[in-house]
mmCIF file of C-alpha atoms in Angstrom:
data_model
loop_
_atom_site.group_PDB
_atom_site.id
_atom_site.type_symbol
_atom_site.label_atom_id
_atom_site.label_comp_id
_atom_site.label_asym_id
_atom_site.label_seq_id
_atom_site.Cartn_x
_atom_site.Cartn_y
_atom_site.Cartn_z
ATOM 1 C CA MET C 154 -9.637 9.832 21.976
ATOM 2 C CA THR C 155 -8.258 7.130 24.222
ATOM 3 C CA PRO C 156 -4.901 5.440 23.592
ATOM 4 C CA LEU C 157 -6.743 2.200 22.798
ATOM 5 C CA GLU C 158 -8.900 3.885 20.165
ATOM 6 C CA ARG C 159 -5.863 5.603 18.660
ATOM 7 C CA ARG C 160 -4.055 2.279 18.380
ATOM 8 C CA TYR C 161 -7.082 0.589 16.808
ATOM 9 C CA ARG C 162 -7.312 3.405 14.261
ATOM 10 C CA ARG C 163 -3.629 3.001 13.484
ATOM 11 C CA LEU C 164 -4.098 -0.746 12.924
ATOM 12 C CA MET C 165 -7.118 -0.117 10.732
ATOM 13 C CA ARG C 166 -4.896 1.761 8.278
ATOM 14 C CA ALA C 167 -4.077 -1.658 6.844
ATOM 15 C CA TYR C 168 -7.533 -1.520 5.230
ATOM 16 C CA PRO C 169 -8.046 0.532 2.063
ATOM 17 C CA ARG C 170 -9.466 4.024 2.545
ATOM 18 C CA SER C 171 -12.745 3.146 0.803
ATOM 19 C CA TYR C 172 -13.278 0.221 3.180
ATOM 20 C CA ARG C 173 -12.472 2.338 6.219
ATOM 21 C CA SER C 174 -14.883 5.071 5.157
ATOM 22 C CA ALA C 175 -17.663 2.521 4.636
ATOM 23 C CA TYR C 176 -17.119 0.247 7.639
ATOM 24 C CA GLY C 177 -14.424 1.834 9.806
ATOM 25 C CA GLU C 178 -16.576 3.457 12.478
ATOM 26 C CA GLU C 179 -18.755 0.356 12.832
ATOM 27 C CA LEU C 180 -15.699 -1.867 13.134
ATOM 28 C CA LEU C 181 -14.155 0.495 15.666
ATOM 29 C CA ASP C 182 -17.345 0.532 17.747
ATOM 30 C CA ILE C 183 -17.404 -3.273 17.824
ATOM 31 C CA LEU C 184 -13.724 -3.505 18.768
ATOM 32 C CA LEU C 185 -14.015 -0.916 21.534
ATOM 33 C CA GLY C 186 -17.241 -2.475 22.808
ATOM 34 C CA HIS C 187 -15.685 -5.904 23.271
ATOM 35 C CA THR C 188 -12.379 -4.789 24.768
ATOM 36 C CA ASP C 189 -11.789 -3.901 28.395
ATOM 37 C CA PRO C 190 -11.799 -0.074 28.556
ATOM 38 C CA ALA C 191 -8.896 -0.131 31.022
ATOM 39 C CA ARG C 192 -6.574 -1.573 28.356
ATOM 40 C CA THR C 193 -4.230 0.760 26.540
ATOM 41 C CA THR C 194 -3.219 -1.693 23.817
ATOM 42 C CA PRO C 195 -5.367 -4.023 21.737
ATOM 43 C CA PRO C 196 -5.073 -7.771 22.333
ATOM 44 C CA LEU C 197 -2.437 -9.369 20.113
ATOM 45 C CA LYS C 198 -4.986 -11.637 18.418
ATOM 46 C CA GLU C 199 -7.185 -8.682 17.420
ATOM 47 C CA ALA C 200 -4.199 -6.637 16.228
ATOM 48 C CA ALA C 201 -2.972 -9.511 14.067
ATOM 49 C CA GLY C 202 -6.474 -10.074 12.726
ATOM 50 C CA LEU C 203 -6.839 -6.430 11.750
ATOM 51 C CA LEU C 204 -3.507 -6.415 9.937
ATOM 52 C CA VAL C 205 -4.048 -9.711 8.111
ATOM 53 C CA ASN C 206 -7.594 -8.888 7.055
ATOM 54 C CA GLY C 207 -6.608 -5.361 6.040
ATOM 55 C CA VAL C 208 -3.905 -6.667 3.727
ATOM 56 C CA ARG C 209 -6.311 -9.303 2.417
ATOM 57 C CA GLU C 210 -8.901 -6.610 1.610
ATOM 58 C CA ARG C 211 -6.257 -4.527 -0.166
ATOM 59 C CA ALA C 212 -5.262 -7.537 -2.277
ATOM 60 C CA TRP C 213 -8.896 -8.297 -3.029
ATOM 61 C CA GLN C 214 -9.551 -4.754 -4.224
ATOM 62 C CA ALA C 215 -6.344 -4.706 -6.270
ATOM 63 C CA ALA C 216 -7.340 -7.921 -8.083
ATOM 64 C CA ARG C 217 -10.654 -6.554 -9.353
ATOM 65 C CA GLY C 218 -9.263 -4.958 -12.518
ATOM 66 C CA PRO C 219 -8.756 -6.624 -15.887
ATOM 67 C CA ALA C 220 -5.969 -9.201 -16.004
ATOM 68 C CA TRP C 221 -4.232 -7.700 -19.048
ATOM 69 C CA THR C 222 -3.432 -4.482 -17.155
ATOM 70 C CA ASP C 223 -1.753 -6.485 -14.402
ATOM 71 C CA GLY C 224 0.225 -8.416 -17.013
ATOM 72 C CA LEU C 225 1.289 -5.213 -18.727
ATOM 73 C CA HIS C 226 2.335 -3.700 -15.407
ATOM 74 C CA LEU C 227 4.333 -6.831 -14.562
ATOM 75 C CA GLY C 228 6.051 -6.756 -17.955
ATOM 76 C CA VAL C 229 7.003 -3.078 -17.684
ATOM 77 C CA THR C 230 8.256 -3.679 -14.143
ATOM 78 C CA ALA C 231 10.417 -6.588 -15.322
ATOM 79 C CA LEU C 232 11.861 -4.519 -18.182
ATOM 80 C CA SER C 233 12.611 -1.603 -15.870
ATOM 81 C CA ALA C 234 14.311 -3.916 -13.368
ATOM 82 C CA ALA C 235 16.359 -5.529 -16.149
ATOM 83 C CA HIS C 236 17.406 -2.096 -17.405
ATOM 84 C CA LEU C 237 18.544 -1.069 -13.925
ATOM 85 C CA ALA C 238 20.412 -4.362 -13.468
ATOM 86 C CA THR C 239 22.177 -3.809 -16.800
ATOM 87 C CA LEU C 240 23.393 -0.372 -15.686
ATOM 88 C CA LEU C 241 24.632 -1.474 -12.243
ATOM 89 C CA PRO C 242 28.117 -2.622 -13.388
ATOM 90 C CA TYR C 243 28.650 0.821 -14.946
ATOM 91 C CA ALA C 244 27.416 2.827 -11.946
ATOM 92 C CA ALA C 245 30.559 4.938 -11.681
ATOM 93 C CA ALA C 246 30.569 5.797 -15.396
ATOM 94 C CA VAL C 247 26.889 6.691 -15.773
ATOM 95 C CA PRO C 248 25.516 7.749 -12.366
ATOM 96 C CA GLY C 249 22.861 10.002 -13.894
ATOM 97 C CA TRP C 250 21.418 7.258 -16.061
ATOM 98 C CA LEU C 251 21.540 4.867 -13.131
ATOM 99 C CA ALA C 252 19.580 7.309 -10.974
ATOM 100 C CA LEU C 253 16.996 7.862 -13.729
ATOM 101 C CA SER C 254 16.642 4.128 -14.222
ATOM 102 C CA ALA C 255 16.153 3.590 -10.473
ATOM 103 C CA LEU C 256 13.572 6.396 -10.384
ATOM 104 C CA THR C 257 11.759 4.871 -13.356
ATOM 105 C CA LEU C 258 11.629 1.474 -11.639
ATOM 106 C CA ALA C 259 10.341 3.026 -8.419
ATOM 107 C CA LEU C 260 7.601 4.923 -10.258
ATOM 108 C CA VAL C 261 6.572 1.830 -12.220
ATOM 109 C CA VAL C 262 6.387 -0.273 -9.050
ATOM 110 C CA LEU C 263 4.228 2.412 -7.413
ATOM 111 C CA GLY C 264 1.852 2.350 -10.380
ATOM 112 C CA ARG C 265 2.969 5.667 -11.858
ATOM 113 C CA ALA C 266 4.175 4.297 -15.201
ATOM 114 C CA ARG C 267 2.769 7.233 -17.195
ATOM 115 C CA LEU C 268 4.741 9.643 -15.038
ATOM 116 C CA ALA C 269 7.848 7.479 -15.335
ATOM 117 C CA PHE C 270 7.820 7.516 -19.147
ATOM 118 C CA ARG C 271 6.541 11.046 -19.786
ATOM 119 C CA TRP C 272 8.735 13.027 -22.135
ATOM 120 C CA ARG C 273 9.249 16.744 -21.568
ATOM 121 C CA HIS C 274 9.675 18.943 -24.643
#
């Protein structure tokens, strides 16, 4: 693998895995075919295009679900952030609760709300 190919593959990580598995090799062949083989880095315009379009594809795939689930996720995220903000003035008195609240917010933001609110018996 050449340094140019390695860098193109790294830039293509901006695309979702499903997109890369479907179109990644074809896209890589086109990019390598139209770039001077002596180059070690992709042209800036192509690198920016890969990053912008990769993020756009991720957003497009994320917006395909039902709207109510996004609204619910946004609401739970807002409540978790408000809870953490409420605990911040008392950080020295309740560091454990503050850490749990921060962990809950992080898990909710990452889409792991079920894990964040699971109770252990």
